[in-house]
Coordinates of C-alpha atoms in Angstrom, one line a residue:
M171 CA 268.7 36.5 -36.4
K172 CA 266.0 36.3 -33.8
Q173 CA 265.5 32.8 -32.3
K174 CA 262.0 31.5 -32.1
K175 CA 260.8 30.6 -28.6
A176 CA 260.1 27.0 -28.1
A177 CA 256.5 25.8 -27.9
S178 CA 255.1 24.6 -24.6
T179 CA 252.1 22.5 -23.9
Y180 CA 249.1 24.2 -22.4
V181 CA 245.5 23.4 -21.5
A182 CA 242.8 26.0 -22.0
L183 CA 239.8 25.7 -19.6
L184 CA 236.8 27.4 -21.0
R185 CA 233.9 28.1 -18.6
G186 CA 230.3 27.6 -19.5
I187 CA 230.2 26.2 -23.0
N188 CA 227.8 23.3 -24.0
L189 CA 226.3 23.1 -20.5
A190 CA 222.5 22.6 -20.3
G191 CA 222.1 23.6 -24.0
K192 CA 223.6 27.0 -23.4
N193 CA 226.6 28.6 -25.3
K194 CA 226.8 25.9 -27.9
L195 CA 230.2 25.6 -29.5
S196 CA 231.4 22.6 -31.5
M197 CA 234.8 21.2 -30.7
K198 CA 235.7 21.5 -34.4
D199 CA 235.0 25.2 -34.3
L200 CA 236.9 25.6 -31.1
T201 CA 239.9 23.7 -32.5
S202 CA 239.8 25.9 -35.5
I203 CA 239.8 29.1 -33.4
F204 CA 242.9 27.9 -31.5
A205 CA 244.7 26.9 -34.7
Q206 CA 244.0 30.3 -36.3
A207 CA 245.5 32.0 -33.2
G208 CA 248.8 30.2 -33.8
C209 CA 248.5 27.1 -31.7
N210 CA 249.6 23.7 -32.9
N211 CA 248.6 20.1 -32.1
V212 CA 245.2 21.3 -30.9
R213 CA 243.0 18.7 -29.3
T214 CA 239.8 18.9 -27.3
Y215 CA 238.6 16.7 -24.5
I216 CA 234.9 16.1 -24.0
Q217 CA 232.4 18.8 -25.1
S218 CA 232.8 21.2 -22.2
G219 CA 235.7 23.4 -23.2
N220 CA 239.0 21.6 -22.5
V221 CA 241.6 22.3 -25.2
V222 CA 245.2 20.9 -25.1
F223 CA 247.6 22.6 -27.5
H224 CA 251.2 23.7 -28.2
A225 CA 252.1 27.4 -28.4
S226 CA 255.0 29.7 -27.8
P227 CA 254.8 31.6 -24.5
P228 CA 254.2 35.0 -26.3
I229 CA 251.2 33.5 -28.2
A230 CA 249.9 31.7 -25.1
Q231 CA 250.0 35.0 -23.1
Q232 CA 247.6 36.6 -25.5
L233 CA 245.3 33.6 -25.9
P234 CA 242.7 34.0 -23.1
A235 CA 241.6 37.4 -24.4
Q236 CA 242.0 36.6 -28.0
I237 CA 240.0 33.3 -27.8
A238 CA 237.2 34.9 -25.8
Q239 CA 237.0 37.7 -28.3
Q240 CA 236.9 35.3 -31.3
I241 CA 234.1 33.3 -29.7
E242 CA 232.1 36.4 -28.9
E243 CA 232.5 37.7 -32.5
R244 CA 231.6 34.4 -34.2
F245 CA 229.1 32.9 -31.8
G246 CA 227.7 35.8 -29.8
F247 CA 228.6 34.9 -26.3
R248 CA 231.7 35.8 -24.2
I249 CA 233.2 33.2 -21.9
P250 CA 236.3 33.1 -19.6
V251 CA 239.4 31.2 -20.8
L252 CA 242.0 30.1 -18.3
L253 CA 245.4 28.5 -19.2
R254 CA 247.7 26.1 -17.3
T255 CA 251.0 24.7 -18.4
T256 CA 251.9 21.0 -18.0
E257 CA 254.0 21.9 -15.0
Q258 CA 251.2 23.8 -13.4
L259 CA 248.7 21.0 -13.9
A260 CA 251.2 18.5 -12.4
S261 CA 251.5 20.8 -9.4
V262 CA 247.7 20.8 -9.1
I263 CA 247.7 17.0 -9.0
R264 CA 250.5 16.8 -6.5
N265 CA 249.0 19.3 -4.1
N266 CA 245.5 18.0 -3.7
P267 CA 245.1 17.6 0.1
Y268 CA 241.9 15.5 -0.2
L269 CA 243.5 12.9 -2.5
R270 CA 246.3 12.4 0.0
A271 CA 243.7 12.0 2.7
G272 CA 242.1 9.1 0.8
T273 CA 239.0 10.8 -0.4
P274 CA 237.3 8.9 -3.3
Q275 CA 238.2 10.5 -6.6
E276 CA 234.5 10.9 -7.6
Q277 CA 234.1 13.5 -4.7
L278 CA 237.1 15.6 -5.9
H279 CA 236.9 18.8 -7.9
V280 CA 239.1 21.7 -8.6
Y281 CA 238.3 25.4 -9.3
F282 CA 241.0 27.0 -11.4
L283 CA 241.3 30.7 -10.7
A284 CA 242.2 33.4 -13.3
Q285 CA 244.6 35.0 -10.8
P286 CA 245.7 34.5 -7.2
S287 CA 243.4 36.0 -4.6
Q288 CA 244.3 38.6 -2.0
A289 CA 244.4 37.4 1.7
S290 CA 241.7 39.9 2.6
H291 CA 239.3 38.4 0.0
V292 CA 240.2 34.8 1.1
A293 CA 239.2 35.8 4.7
Q294 CA 235.7 36.5 3.5
L295 CA 235.1 32.9 2.5
D296 CA 232.7 30.9 4.8
P297 CA 234.2 27.4 5.5
N298 CA 230.7 26.3 6.7
R299 CA 228.8 27.5 3.6
S300 CA 227.9 24.1 2.3
A301 CA 228.6 21.4 4.9
P302 CA 229.6 18.6 4.5
D303 CA 231.4 20.0 1.5
V304 CA 234.9 21.3 2.2
Y305 CA 237.5 23.3 0.2
C306 CA 241.1 24.3 0.4
L307 CA 242.6 27.3 -1.5
R308 CA 246.2 26.8 -2.7
G309 CA 247.6 29.3 -5.1
Q310 CA 245.4 29.6 -8.1
E311 CA 243.3 26.5 -7.3
I312 CA 240.5 25.7 -4.9
Y313 CA 240.4 22.0 -4.1
L314 CA 237.0 20.6 -3.2
Q315 CA 235.7 17.5 -1.5
L316 CA 232.0 17.2 -2.4
P317 CA 230.4 14.1 -0.9
N318 CA 227.0 15.0 -2.5
G319 CA 228.4 16.1 -5.8
M320 CA 228.9 19.4 -7.7
A321 CA 225.1 19.8 -8.5
R322 CA 224.2 20.1 -4.7
T323 CA 227.0 22.3 -3.4
K324 CA 226.7 26.0 -2.6
L325 CA 230.4 26.3 -3.4
T326 CA 229.8 27.6 -6.9
N327 CA 231.6 29.7 -9.5
A328 CA 229.4 32.6 -8.6
Y329 CA 230.2 32.3 -4.9
F330 CA 234.0 32.2 -5.4
D331 CA 234.0 34.8 -8.2
A332 CA 232.2 37.3 -6.0
R333 CA 234.2 36.7 -2.8
L334 CA 237.6 36.4 -4.4
F335 CA 237.1 39.0 -7.1
T336 CA 238.3 36.7 -9.9
T337 CA 237.0 34.3 -12.4
C338 CA 237.1 30.5 -11.9
T339 CA 236.0 27.4 -13.7
A340 CA 235.7 23.9 -12.2
R341 CA 236.7 20.4 -13.4
N342 CA 236.1 17.1 -11.7
W343 CA 239.2 15.1 -10.7
N344 CA 238.9 12.5 -13.5
T345 CA 238.9 15.3 -16.1
V346 CA 242.0 16.9 -14.4
L347 CA 243.8 13.6 -14.6
K348 CA 242.8 13.0 -18.2
L349 CA 243.9 16.5 -19.3
F350 CA 247.3 15.9 -17.7
E351 CA 247.6 12.6 -19.5
L352 CA 246.8 14.3 -22.8
M353 CA 249.4 17.0 -22.1
Q354 CA 252.1 14.5 -21.5
E355 CA 251.3 12.7 -24.7
S356 CA 252.0 15.8 -26.7

């Protein structure tokens, strides 16, 4: 008899839904899509595409493509879906260099990358692109300190996607902390 793999807790980070009236998707519909894909204990946080859920690793592995396809078929737009485990999100929190330096939390943001970047691509990034904003790439995350906020920075999804040949999505630090709290409650 084949043993069923234990479910783990994940967070799905969807890019570009319910922002500025574009790509409207209700959290009820989003929860339903995840449940139909085999996820359990599905919960959303705020209206911008944060989904905490339980799934077995084989199901989770297929989810980014499957969820993106379901959203495109049902709602007519395709969006990136990135996953992180509880352990990965804990690592993101532990490894924020700007938090340790005493930066106010409201200035902190994280870009989550779909996959690690090659060193040759990272070398193409301009550290002076958006002064006084600073960033630090560690693994599959880019930590940002944005004194003037996300709306004024030139360190955008489009910039990092183009230079690093990947897909990324950003979350402010308070959202990262809240998502981790929800994952631990599961």
